[in-house]
Amino acid sequence: MVKKAFSVLLLLMAAVPLLMAENSISIDMELYNTVMKTRNLAKESYWAYAMAGKAAVSFKSTGNRNVRADLAGDILYPDSSGIPGFILQKAYVKAKFPTLRLTLGKTRLGWGDGFVFNSGDVIFGSTSPYVNLTGSEIRTDTTWLTSINYPLGRFSFIEGLIVAPEANASGMRQIGDSGAGFRLYTKAGGIKIETGYYFDGTDNTTYDLNYTNSTEAYTINALHRPYISLQGNIGPDWYLNSSVAIPISNSNILESITKDTFNISMGLFHMMEVGYNNSLSFRLESVILPYLNWEGDEGAAGSYAILVYPEISLGLGSTVRMSLRSIVSPIDLSAQITSGLSWNVFEGFNLLAYTTVNAGDGDDTFSWNKSDWMPGVDSIDGISLMMGVSFIY
Amino acid sequence: MKNKIITILILLSLFIPVAAFTLTGEEIIRRADNIQIFETSEASGEFQIKDRFGVKVSTFNSWSRGTNESLIEFTSRAERGQKVLRTEDELYLFYPDAEELIRMQGSMLRQSMLGSDISYEDMTGGKDRISQYDVILEGEESFKGNDCYVLIMTAKVRTVPYPKEKLWIDKETFLVWKAEYYTKSDRLLKEMETLDTKIINGRTIAVETRIVDKMKTDTETIMFMSDIKINIPIDDAMFSLEELSW
C-alpha cells in the first residue's frame, strides 16, 4: 500500500513539469487605496478609506491545437466579514472540429457592438447606466452555456447556444428556465450585419433591462429577445444595435413591456495621431428607449429614455494613457464622470489613478447627495478617489 | 567628318547602358518595398522597448498573405491571446477575456502595434509609399561597408506618420540599412538602423532593427524577427474570423 502511494506520488511529481508545460498561468493583480464619500447605516455621510482590489487568476491550456480551456477566477479584497470573496469567471473547454467549434462551460459570448451600451447584448444586457468606468472592459459577466459556432465562409458564421438555468427558489433547475438562441454574423457592402434571437427562460420579476415605466412588479416567465447589430465606417467607425424583450403572454400590461424595452444603442469611434507616437481617441455612445420618459420626473431615475456615454482618451507614447469617461443622463442633467491615468512603468506593471464624481442632486440618475440612499446597495456618495497598481505576471 | 561621327556614336553607345540602368528614386523605393512583400509569410517577433525603467518585452506570431492580409497573435503575458486580423480595408480585433470580436476600419489601420513604430498596415507591406511621398535620390554613400542609395522622401499626404524621411538603401539588395525620420521643420525625431539580416529565398531581410527616439533620452525599441518562412502554403482559413476568435 505504501509502495503504491509512493508510486502515485512519484508519477504525480513527474507529471508536474508536463502539466506546467501544457498550461499558461497568469495572475492579474489590481490593488487600490480608495478614499470616498459614503454613508453609514443611519445614512449619515462620512469619508471612508479602504483598500480594494482583486487578483484574477487564469489557467489556460496551451498544449493542444484543437482543444482549448480556461479556468479563471477573481479573488476579491475581503468585505466587512473579513473573508475574501471568490468569483468563478471562466471554466470552459472549446474544441475545434473540421467544420464547427464547440464551447461548453462558464464563459462569455460577445453579441452586438458597444463599449458601455450595447442593445445587441441580449444574453447579459448592456444598457444599464450603473457601471464601473475604471476598467478596460466594462461588461464582463459570464454564464454556463453550450455553444456551437459554424463558419459560413471567412467572414461569416452562425452561432447557436443553450444557457443553463439558474436554480429557482426551491433549488430546482427547470428546463423551461433555460436560455437558447442563435446569431448570424456576416458582411454586406462594407457593413457588418449581425442578427439573432435569444429566448430568455429565466423568471424575471424585473426585466434584465433596468428600465420600466411601471412601478408595479410582475413575474415574467420568459422573454423573446430578437436583435440586430450593424457596423461600418464613415470616417469614424459607427455601430448601431437594436433589440426588444417580448414577454410570452398576450396580456395588455405585458404588451406595454414590449414597448418599454424596445431599445436602440449607437456609437461612433475615431482614433487619430497627435504629434509623434501619441494617439487621441474619441468615443460617443448612446442608448435610447423611445417609449420611456423624455421628461424629468421625481423618482423616475433609471427610467429615462436616453443616456449618453462620451469618452476621450490620450495615449502618450506606449506607456501613459489618460482618459475622461462619463455617463450622462440628459433628461435630468446628471452625470457620472470618471477621469483615469495609467502609466506602464515596468513590464506588466502599471500605476493607476481614478477619480469618480457624481454630478447631480436629489433623486437624479447620478447624484452628489442621493436622496433615496440604500445602505448596502449604494456605495459612492458623490465622489471617490482611487490610487493603485496593477501587475500581470 | 565620318570618323568624328563614328567616335561620337561610340561614345554615346558607351553611355546608353548607364542611362538605361540608372534607377530613379521612385524605382529604388518600389524595389525596397517589393523585397518586403511575399506571397505568404510566417514569423515570430519580439519587441524590446528600453527606457530608464528597464526593458519591456512583447512577443507575437504573425502570418501574412500578399499585401493586404495578415493575422497577428500576441504571445507575451500581458497581451496573450489577443489577435488582430487585417484585411484590405478593415481590422478585426479579438479579446479573449471578453470573448469579443471587434471590427474596425479607417484610422485604426495606421495605429502602431504595441506602441512600436510598426503600424498594422506596415506588417504586410500594404502601404503605397510612392503615392504618399515625393522621392529624391540625393546621392550614394557607404553605410557600415554597404554601398547605399541615399533618398529623401517628403510626404504628399497628411496621413503618414512622418513628414520627411531620409533612407539609406542597399544598392544590391535594396534593404533599408538606415532611416531618419524628421518633422516638417527638419527636426530629427527617430532613427532606425538594421542590425542584422538573413537571406531567405534569395532576399535579404532585416531580422533585427533598432529604433531610437531622438526626442527622449535612453529610449530605444529593438525588434527581432525569427523563424521566418516565406512563400509557404498557408490555409485560407488562417485569415478568417474562425481562426481569429480561436
XYZ file of C-alpha atoms in Angstrom:
639
model
C 0.000 0.000 0.000
C 2.824 2.343 0.974
C 4.630 1.273 -2.200
C 1.534 2.067 -4.283
C 1.097 5.512 -2.723
C 4.791 6.224 -3.249
C 4.499 5.241 -6.945
C 1.471 7.509 -7.407
C 3.363 10.356 -5.726
C 6.361 9.774 -7.994
C 4.096 9.744 -11.045
C 2.440 12.971 -9.933
C 5.826 14.600 -9.321
C 6.921 13.543 -12.785
C 3.715 14.930 -14.274
C 4.018 18.380 -12.696
C 6.552 19.754 -15.208
C 4.442 18.296 -18.036
C 1.288 19.907 -16.653
C 3.116 23.213 -16.307
C 4.286 22.943 -19.897
C 0.716 22.399 -21.073
C -0.657 25.408 -19.184
C -0.217 29.117 -19.194
C -0.836 30.574 -15.760
C -1.339 34.283 -15.352
C -2.220 36.407 -12.358
C -3.510 39.927 -12.812
C -3.476 41.802 -9.514
C -5.181 45.163 -9.103
C -4.884 46.893 -5.747
C -6.181 50.326 -4.867
C -6.161 52.759 -1.994
C -9.663 54.152 -2.127
C -10.993 57.249 -0.426
C -14.664 58.007 -0.927
C -17.577 59.884 0.476
C -20.138 57.343 1.623
C -22.826 56.847 4.294
C -23.297 54.607 7.303
C -26.405 52.533 8.127
C -28.050 55.624 9.617
C -27.448 57.269 6.202
C -25.034 59.789 7.722
C -22.350 60.908 5.339
C -18.667 60.255 6.143
C -15.320 59.869 4.404
C -14.208 56.242 4.147
C -10.782 54.827 3.395
C -10.352 51.272 2.193
C -8.027 49.021 0.345
C -9.781 47.470 -2.639
C -8.832 45.152 -5.394
C -8.733 41.679 -6.801
C -6.410 39.007 -8.100
C -7.624 37.475 -11.348
C -6.059 34.031 -11.730
C -6.243 32.214 -15.044
C -5.075 28.751 -16.086
C -5.186 28.459 -19.872
C -4.369 25.319 -21.798
C -1.682 25.679 -24.458
C -0.713 22.188 -25.494
C -3.463 21.088 -27.869
C -4.027 22.917 -31.156
C -7.644 21.723 -31.400
C -8.772 21.957 -27.785
C -8.561 24.987 -25.529
C -9.605 25.513 -21.950
C -9.529 28.267 -19.367
C -10.162 28.115 -15.641
C -10.236 31.640 -14.249
C -11.468 33.284 -11.089
C -11.306 36.544 -9.185
C -10.173 36.580 -5.553
C -11.617 39.750 -4.078
C -10.465 42.002 -1.262
C -12.305 40.972 1.938
C -15.567 42.743 2.701
C -16.741 43.665 6.232
C -16.927 39.946 7.166
C -13.149 39.714 6.705
C -13.437 36.786 4.293
C -12.013 37.241 0.790
C -14.630 36.794 -1.911
C -14.265 34.461 -4.881
C -15.992 34.672 -8.255
C -15.559 31.911 -10.793
C -15.240 33.883 -14.019
C -14.485 31.148 -16.504
C -14.411 27.379 -16.615
C -14.749 26.202 -20.190
C -13.440 23.811 -22.813
C -13.530 24.625 -26.521
C -12.999 22.022 -29.218
C -12.323 22.770 -32.867
C -13.724 20.168 -35.235
C -13.119 20.278 -39.017
C -16.419 22.026 -39.695
C -17.529 23.590 -36.406
C -16.451 24.710 -32.957
C -17.967 23.577 -29.669
C -17.753 25.523 -26.398
C -19.002 24.124 -23.121
C -18.752 25.677 -19.673
C -18.783 29.078 -17.976
C -17.767 31.839 -20.324
C -18.971 34.897 -22.189
C -20.275 35.448 -25.699
C -19.976 38.987 -27.031
C -23.055 39.656 -29.158
C -23.576 43.095 -30.723
C -21.257 46.106 -30.640
C -20.666 48.685 -27.954
C -18.265 49.545 -25.175
C -20.767 50.652 -22.492
C -24.155 50.499 -24.216
C -24.924 47.543 -26.454
C -28.527 46.751 -27.291
C -27.305 43.674 -29.146
C -26.086 42.061 -25.916
C -29.366 40.267 -25.290
C -27.762 37.478 -23.244
C -26.227 39.615 -20.475
C -27.818 43.047 -21.038
C -25.630 46.116 -21.588
C -27.945 49.084 -21.210
C -27.699 49.872 -17.504
C -26.146 53.243 -16.609
C -24.732 51.895 -13.350
C -21.346 50.557 -14.396
C -17.788 50.875 -13.166
C -15.939 53.069 -15.654
C -12.476 52.415 -14.200
C -11.830 49.129 -16.012
C -10.518 48.486 -19.504
C -13.530 46.212 -20.034
C -16.871 47.379 -18.723
C -19.113 44.321 -19.152
C -17.536 41.050 -18.053
C -20.478 38.832 -16.995
C -20.203 35.141 -17.781
C -22.673 32.272 -17.651
C -22.848 28.478 -18.001
C -23.530 27.695 -21.632
C -23.059 25.331 -24.546
C -22.442 26.923 -27.927
C -21.724 25.772 -31.451
C -20.061 28.073 -33.953
C -20.381 27.098 -37.612
C -18.346 29.133 -40.158
C -20.140 30.164 -43.359
C -17.017 31.497 -45.082
C -14.097 33.586 -43.910
C -16.103 36.498 -42.525
C -19.449 34.911 -41.711
C -20.658 32.419 -39.169
C -23.738 31.178 -37.426
C -23.690 30.515 -33.714
C -26.203 28.663 -31.572
C -26.256 28.424 -27.794
C -28.069 27.000 -24.807
C -27.722 28.709 -21.431
C -28.148 26.548 -18.334
C -30.916 27.727 -15.983
C -30.187 29.146 -12.571
C -31.636 27.334 -9.579
C -35.063 28.689 -8.651
C -36.315 29.382 -5.116
C -36.908 25.666 -4.472
C -33.420 24.779 -5.675
C -34.621 23.221 -8.953
C -33.142 23.919 -12.348
C -36.156 23.608 -14.606
C -35.675 23.121 -18.331
C -38.166 25.894 -19.057
C -35.913 28.394 -17.284
C -33.072 27.794 -19.758
C -31.934 30.260 -22.371
C -31.378 29.450 -26.020
C -30.604 31.400 -29.133
C -28.624 31.885 -32.282
C -26.936 34.641 -34.256
C -25.823 35.177 -37.830
C -22.692 37.280 -38.357
C -21.862 38.407 -41.883
C -20.761 41.323 -44.051
C -22.506 43.036 -46.958
C -21.433 46.133 -48.882
C -18.737 47.025 -46.347
C -21.160 46.802 -43.425
C -21.077 44.154 -40.741
C -24.523 42.687 -40.221
C -25.292 40.658 -37.140
C -28.730 39.481 -36.204
C -30.049 36.943 -33.781
C -32.632 35.807 -31.322
C -32.406 34.789 -27.688
C -35.080 33.027 -25.664
C -34.666 34.054 -22.038
C -36.482 31.489 -19.902
C -35.426 32.992 -16.586
C -38.304 34.032 -14.332
C -37.929 37.791 -14.290
C -39.505 39.975 -11.659
C -37.963 42.911 -13.444
C -36.504 42.744 -16.905
C -32.749 42.460 -17.210
C -33.125 45.849 -18.820
C -33.297 48.187 -15.868
C -35.973 50.357 -17.300
C -39.713 50.306 -16.944
C -42.421 52.920 -16.899
C -44.401 50.858 -14.476
C -43.911 50.896 -10.727
C -45.605 47.515 -10.254
C -43.639 44.262 -10.165
C -44.563 41.378 -12.463
C -43.199 37.907 -12.830
C -42.458 37.305 -16.468
C -41.911 33.639 -17.213
C -39.935 34.084 -20.385
C -38.906 36.666 -22.956
C -38.242 36.595 -26.678
C -35.185 38.767 -27.375
C -34.549 39.454 -31.088
C -31.765 41.892 -32.017
C -29.851 43.403 -34.890
C -26.388 44.959 -34.917
C -24.709 46.886 -37.748
C -21.205 48.350 -38.014
C -19.454 50.445 -40.667
C -17.220 53.417 -41.299
C -17.961 56.998 -42.325
C -14.588 58.428 -41.347
C -15.185 57.396 -37.742
C -16.303 53.796 -37.169
C -20.003 53.611 -36.350
C -22.218 50.950 -34.837
C -25.962 50.626 -34.384
C -27.834 47.971 -32.389
C -31.457 47.394 -31.548
C -33.370 44.841 -29.525
C -36.642 44.279 -27.734
C -37.868 41.972 -24.974
C -41.245 40.418 -25.805
C -42.912 38.610 -22.892
C -44.529 35.248 -23.630
C -48.071 36.345 -22.835
C -50.780 38.350 -24.520
C -51.701 40.442 -21.530
C -52.042 44.176 -22.210
C -49.602 45.006 -19.419
C -47.032 42.719 -20.928
C -47.542 44.316 -24.318
C -46.591 47.643 -22.789
C -43.421 45.977 -21.511
C -42.529 45.153 -25.126
C -42.754 48.857 -25.938
C -40.835 49.899 -22.837
C -37.977 47.534 -23.541
C -37.534 48.434 -27.211
C -34.069 49.982 -27.242
C -31.513 51.283 -29.704
C -27.835 51.830 -28.967
C -25.420 53.593 -31.273
C -21.842 54.738 -31.217
C -19.007 56.469 -33.028
C -15.299 55.773 -32.542
C -12.292 57.540 -34.021
C -8.605 57.383 -33.286
C -6.025 59.858 -34.548
C -2.346 60.518 -34.141
C -1.333 63.576 -32.179
C 2.230 64.718 -32.623
C 4.582 61.771 -32.976
C 3.822 58.475 -31.285
C 0.795 59.834 -29.374
C -2.788 58.897 -30.045
C -6.080 60.532 -29.271
C -9.301 58.554 -29.397
C -12.913 59.658 -29.175
C -15.945 57.538 -28.456
C -19.538 58.667 -28.268
C -22.273 56.152 -27.422
C -25.920 56.463 -26.628
C -28.785 54.192 -25.690
C -32.359 55.241 -26.414
C -35.534 53.639 -25.084
C -38.041 55.735 -27.025
C -41.154 54.731 -25.053
C -39.728 55.685 -21.660
C -39.659 59.109 -20.003
C -38.467 62.053 -22.069
C -39.151 64.445 -19.209
C -37.501 64.622 -15.794
C -39.838 63.351 -13.061
C -39.316 62.926 -9.360
C -38.400 59.314 -8.657
C -38.026 58.470 -12.331
C -34.251 57.918 -12.276
C -33.444 54.746 -14.161
C -36.416 55.022 -16.489
C -35.314 57.866 -18.712
C -35.406 57.487 -22.471
C -31.823 58.416 -23.251
C -28.326 58.017 -21.843
C -25.091 59.192 -23.435
C -21.517 57.970 -22.986
C -18.725 60.292 -24.184
C -15.078 59.256 -23.838
C -11.822 60.923 -24.744
C -8.519 59.135 -24.295
C -4.961 60.346 -24.870
C -2.071 57.905 -25.180
C 1.389 59.389 -24.695
C 3.831 57.030 -26.357
C 3.241 53.434 -25.379
C 3.334 53.956 -21.620
C 0.984 56.699 -20.409
C -2.754 56.886 -21.037
C -5.169 59.496 -19.748
C -8.919 59.152 -20.128
C -12.072 61.035 -19.337
C -15.272 58.987 -19.382
C -18.774 59.917 -18.423
C -22.291 58.562 -18.382
C -24.653 61.445 -18.906
C -28.395 61.434 -18.289
C -29.514 64.393 -20.413
C -33.125 64.327 -19.166
C -32.323 65.085 -15.522
C -28.985 66.728 -16.356
C -26.896 64.452 -14.174
C -23.688 62.584 -14.908
C -21.052 60.278 -13.543
C -17.614 61.480 -14.609
C -14.510 59.299 -14.275
C -11.035 60.539 -15.057
C -8.228 57.994 -15.254
C -4.479 57.839 -15.582
C -2.401 54.734 -16.198
C 1.362 54.555 -16.516
C 3.005 51.342 -17.695
C 6.240 51.707 -15.729
C 7.695 48.201 -15.881
C 6.764 45.166 -17.925
C 3.253 44.174 -16.812
C 3.248 46.796 -14.031
C 1.037 49.897 -14.132
C 0.449 52.782 -11.777
C -3.246 53.717 -11.827
C -5.301 56.640 -10.588
C -9.026 57.288 -10.966
C -11.429 59.949 -9.753
C -15.173 59.448 -9.985
C -17.583 62.306 -9.371
C -21.375 62.234 -9.492
C -22.822 65.477 -10.800
C -26.497 65.916 -9.990
C -28.642 66.102 -6.909
C -31.618 64.655 -5.076
C -33.066 61.702 -6.958
C -31.292 62.270 -10.258
C -29.802 59.272 -12.074
C -26.441 60.334 -10.638
C -26.354 62.433 -7.551
C -23.776 64.176 -5.358
C -26.118 63.758 -2.416
C -28.593 60.986 -3.184
C -31.989 61.408 -1.515
C -33.067 57.740 -1.648
C -29.777 56.273 -0.388
C -29.936 52.492 0.104
C -27.439 51.162 2.680
C -25.729 48.066 1.319
C -26.691 48.920 -2.272
C -25.252 52.367 -2.829
C -21.586 52.966 -2.123
C -20.232 56.241 -3.534
C -21.967 59.324 -2.187
C -20.720 61.871 -4.665
C -17.006 61.267 -5.052
C -14.316 58.587 -4.880
C -10.565 58.699 -5.411
C -8.545 55.583 -6.226
C -4.796 55.206 -6.500
C -3.180 51.867 -7.018
C -1.236 49.414 -9.085
C -1.854 46.531 -11.424
C 0.611 43.790 -12.208
C 0.258 40.894 -14.616
C 2.702 38.045 -14.111
C 33.903 64.033 -90.562
C 32.849 60.418 -90.902
C 35.370 59.406 -88.215
C 34.075 62.147 -85.927
C 30.511 60.869 -86.234
C 31.620 57.296 -85.539
C 33.566 58.442 -82.471
C 30.527 60.335 -81.171
C 28.308 57.309 -81.785
C 30.759 55.036 -79.969
C 30.912 57.467 -77.034
C 27.122 57.733 -76.944
C 26.747 53.980 -77.063
C 29.033 53.730 -74.052
C 26.707 55.993 -72.088
C 23.408 54.442 -73.172
C 23.587 51.357 -70.924
C 24.497 53.553 -67.950
C 21.488 55.807 -68.533
C 19.209 52.798 -69.074
C 20.206 51.193 -65.761
C 20.273 54.303 -63.576
C 17.394 53.907 -61.171
C 15.123 56.726 -60.185
C 14.310 57.395 -56.543
C 10.798 56.005 -57.060
C 12.132 52.810 -58.617
C 14.501 52.299 -55.668
C 11.633 52.725 -53.174
C 9.464 50.389 -55.231
C 12.183 47.719 -55.158
C 12.782 48.251 -51.414
C 9.042 47.810 -50.819
C 8.898 44.755 -53.064
C 11.507 42.805 -51.097
C 9.148 43.054 -48.131
C 6.140 41.692 -50.000
C 5.695 37.943 -50.134
C 3.067 35.605 -51.449
C 2.832 34.270 -47.919
C 4.946 34.512 -44.799
C 5.069 33.252 -41.256
C 7.288 34.580 -38.479
C 7.698 35.152 -34.774
C 8.581 38.584 -33.484
C 9.705 40.348 -30.365
C 9.719 43.992 -29.369
C 12.131 45.115 -26.655
C 11.212 48.601 -25.527
C 14.029 50.026 -23.422
C 13.713 53.127 -21.260
C 15.189 54.333 -17.976
C 12.928 51.946 -16.037
C 14.232 48.867 -17.839
C 13.113 46.660 -20.702
C 9.555 45.701 -21.642
C 9.244 42.709 -23.920
C 6.267 41.937 -26.134
C 6.153 38.910 -28.390
C 3.894 37.848 -31.239
C 3.423 35.396 -34.085
C 2.384 36.648 -37.494
C 1.126 35.237 -40.753
C 0.631 37.227 -43.952
C -0.582 36.731 -47.483
C 0.058 39.235 -50.271
C -0.083 42.901 -49.398
C -3.439 43.018 -47.689
C -3.925 40.113 -45.346
C -2.264 39.405 -42.034
C -3.002 37.760 -38.722
C -1.067 38.673 -35.590
C -1.334 36.757 -32.330
C 0.269 38.310 -29.246
C 2.068 35.788 -27.063
C 3.564 37.907 -24.261
C 1.840 37.527 -20.905
C 0.122 40.922 -20.700
C -1.486 40.563 -24.136
C -1.576 36.780 -24.529
C -4.289 35.533 -26.862
C -5.203 38.941 -28.291
C -5.341 38.715 -32.078
C -5.543 41.161 -34.949
C -6.776 40.198 -38.399
C -6.076 42.749 -41.115
C -7.755 42.697 -44.497
C -7.574 45.266 -47.283
C -9.710 47.882 -45.566
C -10.629 46.550 -42.171
C -9.187 45.355 -38.927
C -10.739 42.720 -36.685
C -9.618 42.604 -33.056
C -10.265 39.674 -30.738
C -10.007 39.998 -26.966
C -10.123 36.505 -25.411
C -11.052 37.619 -21.878
C -14.137 39.444 -23.113
C -14.684 36.900 -25.933
C -15.261 39.975 -28.025
C -14.840 40.356 -31.763
C -14.480 43.993 -32.821
C -14.414 45.154 -36.428
C -12.708 48.471 -37.150
C -11.858 50.410 -40.252
C -10.231 53.710 -41.173
C -7.754 55.234 -38.777
C -7.104 52.079 -36.736
C -5.182 50.537 -39.660
C -2.480 53.160 -39.239
C -2.128 52.732 -35.482
C 1.118 51.349 -34.123
C 1.444 47.804 -32.854
C 2.150 47.602 -29.122
C 3.240 51.242 -29.115
C 6.061 50.458 -31.535
C 6.906 52.222 -34.784
C 5.328 49.447 -36.825
C 1.730 50.018 -37.855
C -0.733 47.235 -38.626
C -0.601 48.472 -42.228
C 3.197 48.063 -42.261
C 3.006 44.430 -41.172
C 2.031 43.298 -44.647
C 3.806 45.998 -46.631
C 0.436 47.163 -47.889
C 1.467 50.794 -47.842
C 1.960 52.592 -51.130
C 4.888 54.910 -50.419
C 5.185 56.165 -53.991
C 1.714 57.720 -53.894
C 2.314 59.143 -50.423
C 5.781 60.689 -50.871
C 7.845 62.712 -53.317
C 11.140 60.870 -53.640
C 14.508 62.456 -54.431
C 17.666 60.429 -54.993
C 20.162 62.566 -53.098
C 23.287 60.533 -53.789
C 25.223 57.476 -52.790
C 27.046 56.659 -49.560
C 28.630 53.708 -47.865
C 26.931 52.672 -44.631
C 28.775 50.123 -42.480
C 30.595 48.893 -45.587
C 27.426 48.598 -47.703
C 27.033 50.766 -50.819
C 23.765 52.593 -50.452
C 21.481 54.960 -52.297
C 20.545 57.944 -50.148
C 16.996 59.114 -50.686
C 14.866 61.916 -49.291
C 11.130 61.297 -49.098
C 8.798 64.231 -48.482
C 5.182 63.460 -47.627
C 2.471 64.471 -50.095
C -0.334 63.488 -47.728
C -1.007 64.107 -44.043
C -1.915 60.520 -43.213
C 1.709 59.338 -42.954
C 3.422 59.353 -39.561
C 6.456 61.443 -40.575
C 6.570 64.424 -42.978
C 10.120 63.669 -44.083
C 12.309 60.562 -44.191
C 15.921 60.006 -45.207
C 16.801 56.459 -46.229
C 19.999 54.534 -46.862
C 19.049 51.684 -49.227
C 21.487 48.935 -50.229
C 22.364 49.232 -53.949
C 22.469 45.480 -54.379
C 19.827 44.026 -52.064
C 17.518 47.091 -51.702
C 17.461 46.577 -47.939
C 16.939 49.733 -45.873
C 20.038 49.882 -43.663
C 19.242 53.177 -42.026
C 16.358 55.633 -41.863
C 15.961 59.025 -40.250
C 12.533 60.480 -39.563
C 12.081 64.267 -39.465
C 9.436 66.851 -38.702
C 8.387 69.314 -41.396
C 10.925 71.759 -39.976
C 13.753 69.182 -40.324
C 13.937 68.242 -36.649
C 15.205 64.671 -36.239
C 12.589 62.584 -34.417
C 13.715 58.990 -34.776
C 16.497 56.919 -36.213
C 16.163 53.347 -37.443
C 19.076 51.038 -38.112
C 19.169 47.459 -39.372
C 21.401 45.483 -37.021
C 21.153 42.012 -38.508
C 19.912 40.429 -41.721
C 19.170 36.993 -43.090
C 18.942 35.748 -46.670
C 15.673 33.900 -47.102
C 14.568 32.605 -50.512
C 17.204 34.815 -52.147
C 16.015 38.003 -50.414
C 17.946 39.894 -47.772
C 15.585 40.542 -44.913
C 16.138 42.588 -41.742
C 15.784 40.348 -38.695
C 16.965 42.830 -36.057
C 16.287 46.559 -36.158
C 16.792 49.330 -33.646
C 14.702 52.476 -33.433
C 15.972 55.315 -31.267
C 13.624 58.089 -30.218
C 15.677 61.250 -30.558
C 13.136 63.251 -28.536
C 13.750 61.172 -25.408
C 16.897 60.097 -23.659
C 17.681 56.431 -23.003
C 14.783 55.162 -25.101
C 15.026 52.626 -27.884
C 12.991 49.840 -29.428
C 14.640 46.712 -30.780
C 12.580 44.407 -32.957
C 13.637 40.834 -33.627
C 12.046 38.582 -36.225
C 12.709 34.857 -36.089
C 11.510 31.590 -37.616
C 10.769 33.444 -40.837
C 9.220 31.278 -43.528
C 8.438 32.736 -46.927
C 6.101 31.574 -49.686
C 4.892 28.572 -47.752
C 1.390 27.128 -48.160
C -0.983 28.798 -45.673
C -4.566 27.662 -45.399
C -7.222 30.159 -46.487
C -8.868 29.733 -43.082
C -5.837 31.331 -41.367
C -7.181 34.748 -42.409
C -10.719 34.165 -41.193
C -12.872 35.057 -38.197
C -12.816 31.394 -37.240
C -9.036 31.482 -36.702
C -9.140 34.978 -35.195
C -11.559 34.021 -32.454
C -9.894 30.656 -31.716
